[in-house]
Amino acid sequence: TSPSAPADLLVAEDGASVSGTAEAGSTVTISDAAGNVLGNATAGGDGSFTVALLPALTNGEMVTAIVSDAVGNISEPATATAPDTTSPSAPADLLVVEDGTSVSGTAEAGSTVTISDAAGNVLGSVTAGGDGSFTVPLSPALTNGETVTAVARDAAGNISEPATITAPDTTAPDVPQAYISDDGSSVNGTAEAGSTVTITLPDTSTVGTT
């Protein structure tokens, strides 16, 4: 007669062990989702067992436990899920499209990707697909060289490190405010910070750049 399946399965919070109960004296074997054996232990006289896991499972992995008795009868499997305390990787392959209307990239499949501006204001969010790809629409479009930040959040609430990307700059600067000095020797004024100002005469010849 096959023993009963293991019961009361629990993966420790730190992912370093699986415990539960099984037929006293039976051997409990723990395997991962691919069938690789992670460890085994003999259930004590009270049926309790603990199987150490190395490395620890901390990313929501599913494990399977089976029991084999002294004559080789094997139980039905039982499963448990490890805690997920592992942050997803930062979003990658970020791209702001040329017209500034969306940000695309890749992230952990099923994670929520949030795009924020430099001030921390959320511009949009979306769930990464099964292949990890995502596209977040932006409205209004970003067309002035703005920096945006992307983070991924998994189902357990773990948050990735941020990744950044700069939007294209297709917005012309405002018209400079210019004033010729009284003696005509210089032109002063204001323009977009960091921009290059070029002074030309009516005949289109250039007389100065700053």
PDB file of N, CA and C in Angstrom, residues 102-169:
ATOM      1  N   SER A 102       5.549  56.614 -26.409  1.00  0.00           N
ATOM      2  CA  SER A 102       5.573  55.378 -25.629  1.00  0.00           C
ATOM      3  C   SER A 102       6.997  55.010 -25.241  1.00  0.00           C
ATOM      4  N   VAL A 103       7.088  54.195 -24.184  1.00  0.00           N
ATOM      5  CA  VAL A 103       8.352  53.604 -23.746  1.00  0.00           C
ATOM      6  C   VAL A 103       8.192  52.092 -23.832  1.00  0.00           C
ATOM      7  N   SER A 104       9.143  51.420 -24.444  1.00  0.00           N
ATOM      8  CA  SER A 104       9.093  49.965 -24.531  1.00  0.00           C
ATOM      9  C   SER A 104      10.362  49.375 -23.940  1.00  0.00           C
ATOM     10  N   GLY A 105      10.333  48.075 -23.693  1.00  0.00           N
ATOM     11  CA  GLY A 105      11.496  47.394 -23.146  1.00  0.00           C
ATOM     12  C   GLY A 105      11.140  45.989 -22.732  1.00  0.00           C
ATOM     13  N   THR A 106      11.985  45.400 -21.883  1.00  0.00           N
ATOM     14  CA  THR A 106      11.737  44.058 -21.363  1.00  0.00           C
ATOM     15  C   THR A 106      11.893  44.066 -19.853  1.00  0.00           C
ATOM     16  N   ALA A 107      11.128  43.184 -19.193  1.00  0.00           N
ATOM     17  CA  ALA A 107      11.168  43.049 -17.736  1.00  0.00           C
ATOM     18  C   ALA A 107      10.719  41.639 -17.383  1.00  0.00           C
ATOM     19  N   GLU A 108      10.741  41.310 -16.093  1.00  0.00           N
ATOM     20  CA  GLU A 108      10.285  39.987 -15.655  1.00  0.00           C
ATOM     21  C   GLU A 108       8.849  39.758 -16.120  1.00  0.00           C
ATOM     22  N   ALA A 109       8.609  38.611 -16.750  1.00  0.00           N
ATOM     23  CA  ALA A 109       7.263  38.294 -17.235  1.00  0.00           C
ATOM     24  C   ALA A 109       6.244  38.408 -16.105  1.00  0.00           C
ATOM     25  N   GLY A 110       5.146  39.106 -16.396  1.00  0.00           N
ATOM     26  CA  GLY A 110       4.085  39.262 -15.410  1.00  0.00           C
ATOM     27  C   GLY A 110       4.294  40.363 -14.406  1.00  0.00           C
ATOM     28  N   SER A 111       5.464  40.988 -14.408  1.00  0.00           N
ATOM     29  CA  SER A 111       5.702  42.092 -13.477  1.00  0.00           C
ATOM     30  C   SER A 111       5.028  43.359 -13.979  1.00  0.00           C
ATOM     31  N   THR A 112       4.793  44.285 -13.064  1.00  0.00           N
ATOM     32  CA  THR A 112       4.202  45.573 -13.421  1.00  0.00           C
ATOM     33  C   THR A 112       5.320  46.586 -13.595  1.00  0.00           C
ATOM     34  N   VAL A 113       5.393  47.186 -14.770  1.00  0.00           N
ATOM     35  CA  VAL A 113       6.425  48.180 -15.075  1.00  0.00           C
ATOM     36  C   VAL A 113       5.807  49.565 -14.967  1.00  0.00           C
ATOM     37  N   THR A 114       6.433  50.418 -14.166  1.00  0.00           N
ATOM     38  CA  THR A 114       5.942  51.781 -13.960  1.00  0.00           C
ATOM     39  C   THR A 114       6.971  52.774 -14.481  1.00  0.00           C
ATOM     40  N   ILE A 115       6.497  53.728 -15.262  1.00  0.00           N
ATOM     41  CA  ILE A 115       7.346  54.775 -15.827  1.00  0.00           C
ATOM     42  C   ILE A 115       7.062  56.080 -15.094  1.00  0.00           C
ATOM     43  N   SER A 116       8.128  56.746 -14.633  1.00  0.00           N
ATOM     44  CA  SER A 116       7.991  58.017 -13.915  1.00  0.00           C
ATOM     45  C   SER A 116       8.909  59.055 -14.532  1.00  0.00           C
ATOM     46  N   ASP A 117       8.548  60.335 -14.326  1.00  0.00           N
ATOM     47  CA  ASP A 117       9.415  61.405 -14.811  1.00  0.00           C
ATOM     48  C   ASP A 117      10.483  61.714 -13.768  1.00  0.00           C
ATOM     49  N   ALA A 118      11.331  62.703 -14.058  1.00  0.00           N
ATOM     50  CA  ALA A 118      12.449  63.021 -13.175  1.00  0.00           C
ATOM     51  C   ALA A 118      11.997  63.490 -11.803  1.00  0.00           C
ATOM     52  N   ALA A 119      10.772  64.005 -11.704  1.00  0.00           N
ATOM     53  CA  ALA A 119      10.236  64.475 -10.426  1.00  0.00           C
ATOM     54  C   ALA A 119       9.525  63.368  -9.660  1.00  0.00           C
ATOM     55  N   GLY A 120       9.473  62.166 -10.231  1.00  0.00           N
ATOM     56  CA  GLY A 120       8.813  61.052  -9.564  1.00  0.00           C
ATOM     57  C   GLY A 120       7.349  60.901  -9.886  1.00  0.00           C
ATOM     58  N   ASN A 121       6.824  61.736 -10.767  1.00  0.00           N
ATOM     59  CA  ASN A 121       5.420  61.621 -11.160  1.00  0.00           C
ATOM     60  C   ASN A 121       5.228  60.417 -12.084  1.00  0.00           C
ATOM     61  N   VAL A 122       4.240  59.578 -11.772  1.00  0.00           N
ATOM     62  CA  VAL A 122       3.986  58.386 -12.583  1.00  0.00           C
ATOM     63  C   VAL A 122       3.352  58.782 -13.909  1.00  0.00           C
ATOM     64  N   LEU A 123       3.970  58.334 -14.997  1.00  0.00           N
ATOM     65  CA  LEU A 123       3.477  58.637 -16.341  1.00  0.00           C
ATOM     66  C   LEU A 123       2.630  57.506 -16.911  1.00  0.00           C
ATOM     67  N   GLY A 124       2.787  56.309 -16.373  1.00  0.00           N
ATOM     68  CA  GLY A 124       2.007  55.176 -16.852  1.00  0.00           C
ATOM     69  C   GLY A 124       2.583  53.872 -16.350  1.00  0.00           C
ATOM     70  N   SER A 125       1.812  52.808 -16.448  1.00  0.00           N
ATOM     71  CA  SER A 125       2.284  51.486 -16.044  1.00  0.00           C
ATOM     72  C   SER A 125       1.586  50.424 -16.885  1.00  0.00           C
ATOM     73  N   VAL A 126       2.207  49.246 -16.938  1.00  0.00           N
ATOM     74  CA  VAL A 126       1.672  48.152 -17.745  1.00  0.00           C
ATOM     75  C   VAL A 126       2.257  46.846 -17.220  1.00  0.00           C
ATOM     76  N   THR A 127       1.622  45.731 -17.543  1.00  0.00           N
ATOM     77  CA  THR A 127       2.120  44.415 -17.147  1.00  0.00           C
ATOM     78  C   THR A 127       2.959  43.820 -18.271  1.00  0.00           C
ATOM     79  N   ALA A 128       4.169  43.381 -17.941  1.00  0.00           N
ATOM     80  CA  ALA A 128       5.034  42.750 -18.941  1.00  0.00           C
ATOM     81  C   ALA A 128       4.422  41.431 -19.393  1.00  0.00           C
ATOM     82  N   GLY A 129       4.508  41.161 -20.679  1.00  0.00           N
ATOM     83  CA  GLY A 129       3.922  39.952 -21.245  1.00  0.00           C
ATOM     84  C   GLY A 129       4.686  38.693 -20.887  1.00  0.00           C
ATOM     85  N   GLY A 130       4.208  37.571 -21.389  1.00  0.00           N
ATOM     86  CA  GLY A 130       4.843  36.293 -21.119  1.00  0.00           C
ATOM     87  C   GLY A 130       6.279  36.225 -21.599  1.00  0.00           C
ATOM     88  N   ASP A 131       6.610  36.994 -22.628  1.00  0.00           N
ATOM     89  CA  ASP A 131       7.985  37.047 -23.124  1.00  0.00           C
ATOM     90  C   ASP A 131       8.775  38.183 -22.495  1.00  0.00           C
ATOM     91  N   GLY A 132       8.155  38.894 -21.543  1.00  0.00           N
ATOM     92  CA  GLY A 132       8.830  39.980 -20.842  1.00  0.00           C
ATOM     93  C   GLY A 132       8.716  41.337 -21.504  1.00  0.00           C
ATOM     94  N   SER A 133       8.165  41.400 -22.707  1.00  0.00           N
ATOM     95  CA  SER A 133       8.098  42.686 -23.407  1.00  0.00           C
ATOM     96  C   SER A 133       6.979  43.556 -22.849  1.00  0.00           C
ATOM     97  N   PHE A 134       7.180  44.857 -22.936  1.00  0.00           N
ATOM     98  CA  PHE A 134       6.151  45.804 -22.496  1.00  0.00           C
ATOM     99  C   PHE A 134       6.235  47.083 -23.311  1.00  0.00           C
ATOM    100  N   THR A 135       5.101  47.784 -23.382  1.00  0.00           N
ATOM    101  CA  THR A 135       5.037  49.114 -23.980  1.00  0.00           C
ATOM    102  C   THR A 135       4.105  49.954 -23.121  1.00  0.00           C
ATOM    103  N   VAL A 136       4.597  51.086 -22.657  1.00  0.00           N
ATOM    104  CA  VAL A 136       3.801  51.999 -21.829  1.00  0.00           C
ATOM    105  C   VAL A 136       3.487  53.244 -22.650  1.00  0.00           C
ATOM    106  N   PRO A 137       2.213  53.520 -22.935  1.00  0.00           N
ATOM    107  CA  PRO A 137       1.867  54.748 -23.665  1.00  0.00           C
ATOM    108  C   PRO A 137       2.170  55.984 -22.817  1.00  0.00           C
ATOM    109  N   LEU A 138       2.561  57.066 -23.469  1.00  0.00           N
ATOM    110  CA  LEU A 138       2.841  58.330 -22.785  1.00  0.00           C
ATOM    111  C   LEU A 138       1.936  59.416 -23.346  1.00  0.00           C
ATOM    112  N   SER A 139       1.220  60.089 -22.466  1.00  0.00           N
ATOM    113  CA  SER A 139       0.367  61.195 -22.893  1.00  0.00           C
ATOM    114  C   SER A 139       0.378  62.263 -21.806  1.00  0.00           C
ATOM    115  N   PRO A 140       0.871  63.473 -22.122  1.00  0.00           N
ATOM    116  CA  PRO A 140       1.359  63.897 -23.440  1.00  0.00           C
ATOM    117  C   PRO A 140       2.692  63.243 -23.789  1.00  0.00           C
ATOM    118  N   ALA A 141       3.020  63.283 -25.067  1.00  0.00           N
ATOM    119  CA  ALA A 141       4.279  62.722 -25.542  1.00  0.00           C
ATOM    120  C   ALA A 141       5.459  63.492 -24.957  1.00  0.00           C
ATOM    121  N   LEU A 142       6.584  62.804 -24.800  1.00  0.00           N
ATOM    122  CA  LEU A 142       7.815  63.429 -24.324  1.00  0.00           C
ATOM    123  C   LEU A 142       8.718  63.695 -25.521  1.00  0.00           C
ATOM    124  N   THR A 143       8.941  64.959 -25.813  1.00  0.00           N
ATOM    125  CA  THR A 143       9.694  65.327 -27.023  1.00  0.00           C
ATOM    126  C   THR A 143      10.739  66.398 -26.752  1.00  0.00           C
ATOM    127  N   ASN A 144      11.144  66.537 -25.467  1.00  0.00           N
ATOM    128  CA  ASN A 144      12.074  67.612 -25.137  1.00  0.00           C
ATOM    129  C   ASN A 144      13.273  67.092 -24.352  1.00  0.00           C
ATOM    130  N   GLY A 145      13.689  65.852 -24.646  1.00  0.00           N
ATOM    131  CA  GLY A 145      14.869  65.292 -23.994  1.00  0.00           C
ATOM    132  C   GLY A 145      14.674  64.953 -22.528  1.00  0.00           C
ATOM    133  N   GLU A 146      13.434  64.681 -22.116  1.00  0.00           N
ATOM    134  CA  GLU A 146      13.177  64.360 -20.715  1.00  0.00           C
ATOM    135  C   GLU A 146      13.772  62.991 -20.345  1.00  0.00           C
ATOM    136  N   THR A 147      14.197  62.873 -19.091  1.00  0.00           N
ATOM    137  CA  THR A 147      14.657  61.589 -18.567  1.00  0.00           C
ATOM    138  C   THR A 147      13.500  60.902 -17.853  1.00  0.00           C
ATOM    139  N   VAL A 148      13.272  59.635 -18.179  1.00  0.00           N
ATOM    140  CA  VAL A 148      12.228  58.864 -17.500  1.00  0.00           C
ATOM    141  C   VAL A 148      12.866  57.655 -16.825  1.00  0.00           C
ATOM    142  N   THR A 149      12.210  57.185 -15.770  1.00  0.00           N
ATOM    143  CA  THR A 149      12.695  56.056 -14.978  1.00  0.00           C
ATOM    144  C   THR A 149      11.688  54.917 -15.054  1.00  0.00           C
ATOM    145  N   ALA A 150      12.185  53.694 -15.180  1.00  0.00           N
ATOM    146  CA  ALA A 150      11.328  52.504 -15.220  1.00  0.00           C
ATOM    147  C   ALA A 150      11.708  51.574 -14.077  1.00  0.00           C
ATOM    148  N   VAL A 151      10.703  51.087 -13.335  1.00  0.00           N
ATOM    149  CA  VAL A 151      10.929  50.056 -12.322  1.00  0.00           C
ATOM    150  C   VAL A 151       9.938  48.923 -12.553  1.00  0.00           C
ATOM    151  N   ALA A 152      10.335  47.711 -12.160  1.00  0.00           N
ATOM    152  CA  ALA A 152       9.465  46.538 -12.269  1.00  0.00           C
ATOM    153  C   ALA A 152       9.094  46.061 -10.868  1.00  0.00           C
ATOM    154  N   ARG A 153       7.829  45.706 -10.693  1.00  0.00           N
ATOM    155  CA  ARG A 153       7.335  45.194  -9.406  1.00  0.00           C
ATOM    156  C   ARG A 153       6.704  43.832  -9.655  1.00  0.00           C
ATOM    157  N   ASP A 154       7.167  42.792  -8.927  1.00  0.00           N
ATOM    158  CA  ASP A 154       6.612  41.461  -9.149  1.00  0.00           C
ATOM    159  C   ASP A 154       5.360  41.233  -8.309  1.00  0.00           C
ATOM    160  N   ALA A 155       4.758  40.061  -8.469  1.00  0.00           N
ATOM    161  CA  ALA A 155       3.484  39.778  -7.804  1.00  0.00           C
ATOM    162  C   ALA A 155       3.600  39.790  -6.293  1.00  0.00           C
ATOM    163  N   ALA A 156       4.810  39.543  -5.773  1.00  0.00           N
ATOM    164  CA  ALA A 156       5.014  39.537  -4.326  1.00  0.00           C
ATOM    165  C   ALA A 156       5.315  40.922  -3.776  1.00  0.00           C
ATOM    166  N   GLY A 157       5.385  41.915  -4.662  1.00  0.00           N
ATOM    167  CA  GLY A 157       5.645  43.280  -4.218  1.00  0.00           C
ATOM    168  C   GLY A 157       7.102  43.678  -4.217  1.00  0.00           C
ATOM    169  N   ASN A 158       8.000  42.785  -4.655  1.00  0.00           N
ATOM    170  CA  ASN A 158       9.420  43.134  -4.734  1.00  0.00           C
ATOM    171  C   ASN A 158       9.645  44.104  -5.898  1.00  0.00           C
ATOM    172  N   ILE A 159      10.471  45.116  -5.662  1.00  0.00           N
ATOM    173  CA  ILE A 159      10.680  46.179  -6.652  1.00  0.00           C
ATOM    174  C   ILE A 159      12.125  46.163  -7.136  1.00  0.00           C
ATOM    175  N   SER A 160      12.296  46.306  -8.434  1.00  0.00           N
ATOM    176  CA  SER A 160      13.627  46.288  -9.039  1.00  0.00           C
ATOM    177  C   SER A 160      14.366  47.596  -8.798  1.00  0.00           C
ATOM    178  N   GLU A 161      15.648  47.576  -9.111  1.00  0.00           N
ATOM    179  CA  GLU A 161      16.404  48.816  -9.234  1.00  0.00           C
ATOM    180  C   GLU A 161      15.853  49.594 -10.430  1.00  0.00           C
ATOM    181  N   PRO A 162      15.985  50.924 -10.409  1.00  0.00           N
ATOM    182  CA  PRO A 162      15.460  51.705 -11.535  1.00  0.00           C
ATOM    183  C   PRO A 162      16.370  51.642 -12.760  1.00  0.00           C
ATOM    184  N   ALA A 163      15.763  51.813 -13.910  1.00  0.00           N
ATOM    185  CA  ALA A 163      16.494  51.989 -15.168  1.00  0.00           C
ATOM    186  C   ALA A 163      16.016  53.295 -15.786  1.00  0.00           C
ATOM    187  N   THR A 164      16.898  53.997 -16.472  1.00  0.00           N
ATOM    188  CA  THR A 164      16.535  55.299 -17.033  1.00  0.00           C
ATOM    189  C   THR A 164      16.763  55.337 -18.536  1.00  0.00           C
ATOM    190  N   ILE A 165      16.015  56.227 -19.174  1.00  0.00           N
ATOM    191  CA  ILE A 165      16.139  56.454 -20.612  1.00  0.00           C
ATOM    192  C   ILE A 165      15.784  57.908 -20.879  1.00  0.00           C
ATOM    193  N   THR A 166      16.381  58.472 -21.898  1.00  0.00           N
ATOM    194  CA  THR A 166      16.125  59.866 -22.257  1.00  0.00           C
ATOM    195  C   THR A 166      15.272  59.931 -23.518  1.00  0.00           C
ATOM    196  N   ALA A 167      14.222  60.717 -23.452  1.00  0.00           N
ATOM    197  CA  ALA A 167      13.335  60.900 -24.604  1.00  0.00           C
ATOM    198  C   ALA A 167      14.043  61.704 -25.690  1.00  0.00           C
ATOM    199  N   PRO A 168      13.619  61.559 -26.937  1.00  0.00           N
ATOM    200  CA  PRO A 168      14.199  62.382 -28.003  1.00  0.00           C
ATOM    201  C   PRO A 168      13.850  63.848 -27.795  1.00  0.00           C
ATOM    202  N   ASP A 169      14.709  64.711 -28.284  1.00  0.00           N
ATOM    203  CA  ASP A 169      14.449  66.155 -28.200  1.00  0.00           C
ATOM    204  C   ASP A 169      14.127  66.657 -29.600  1.00  0.00           C
TER     205      ASP A 169
END
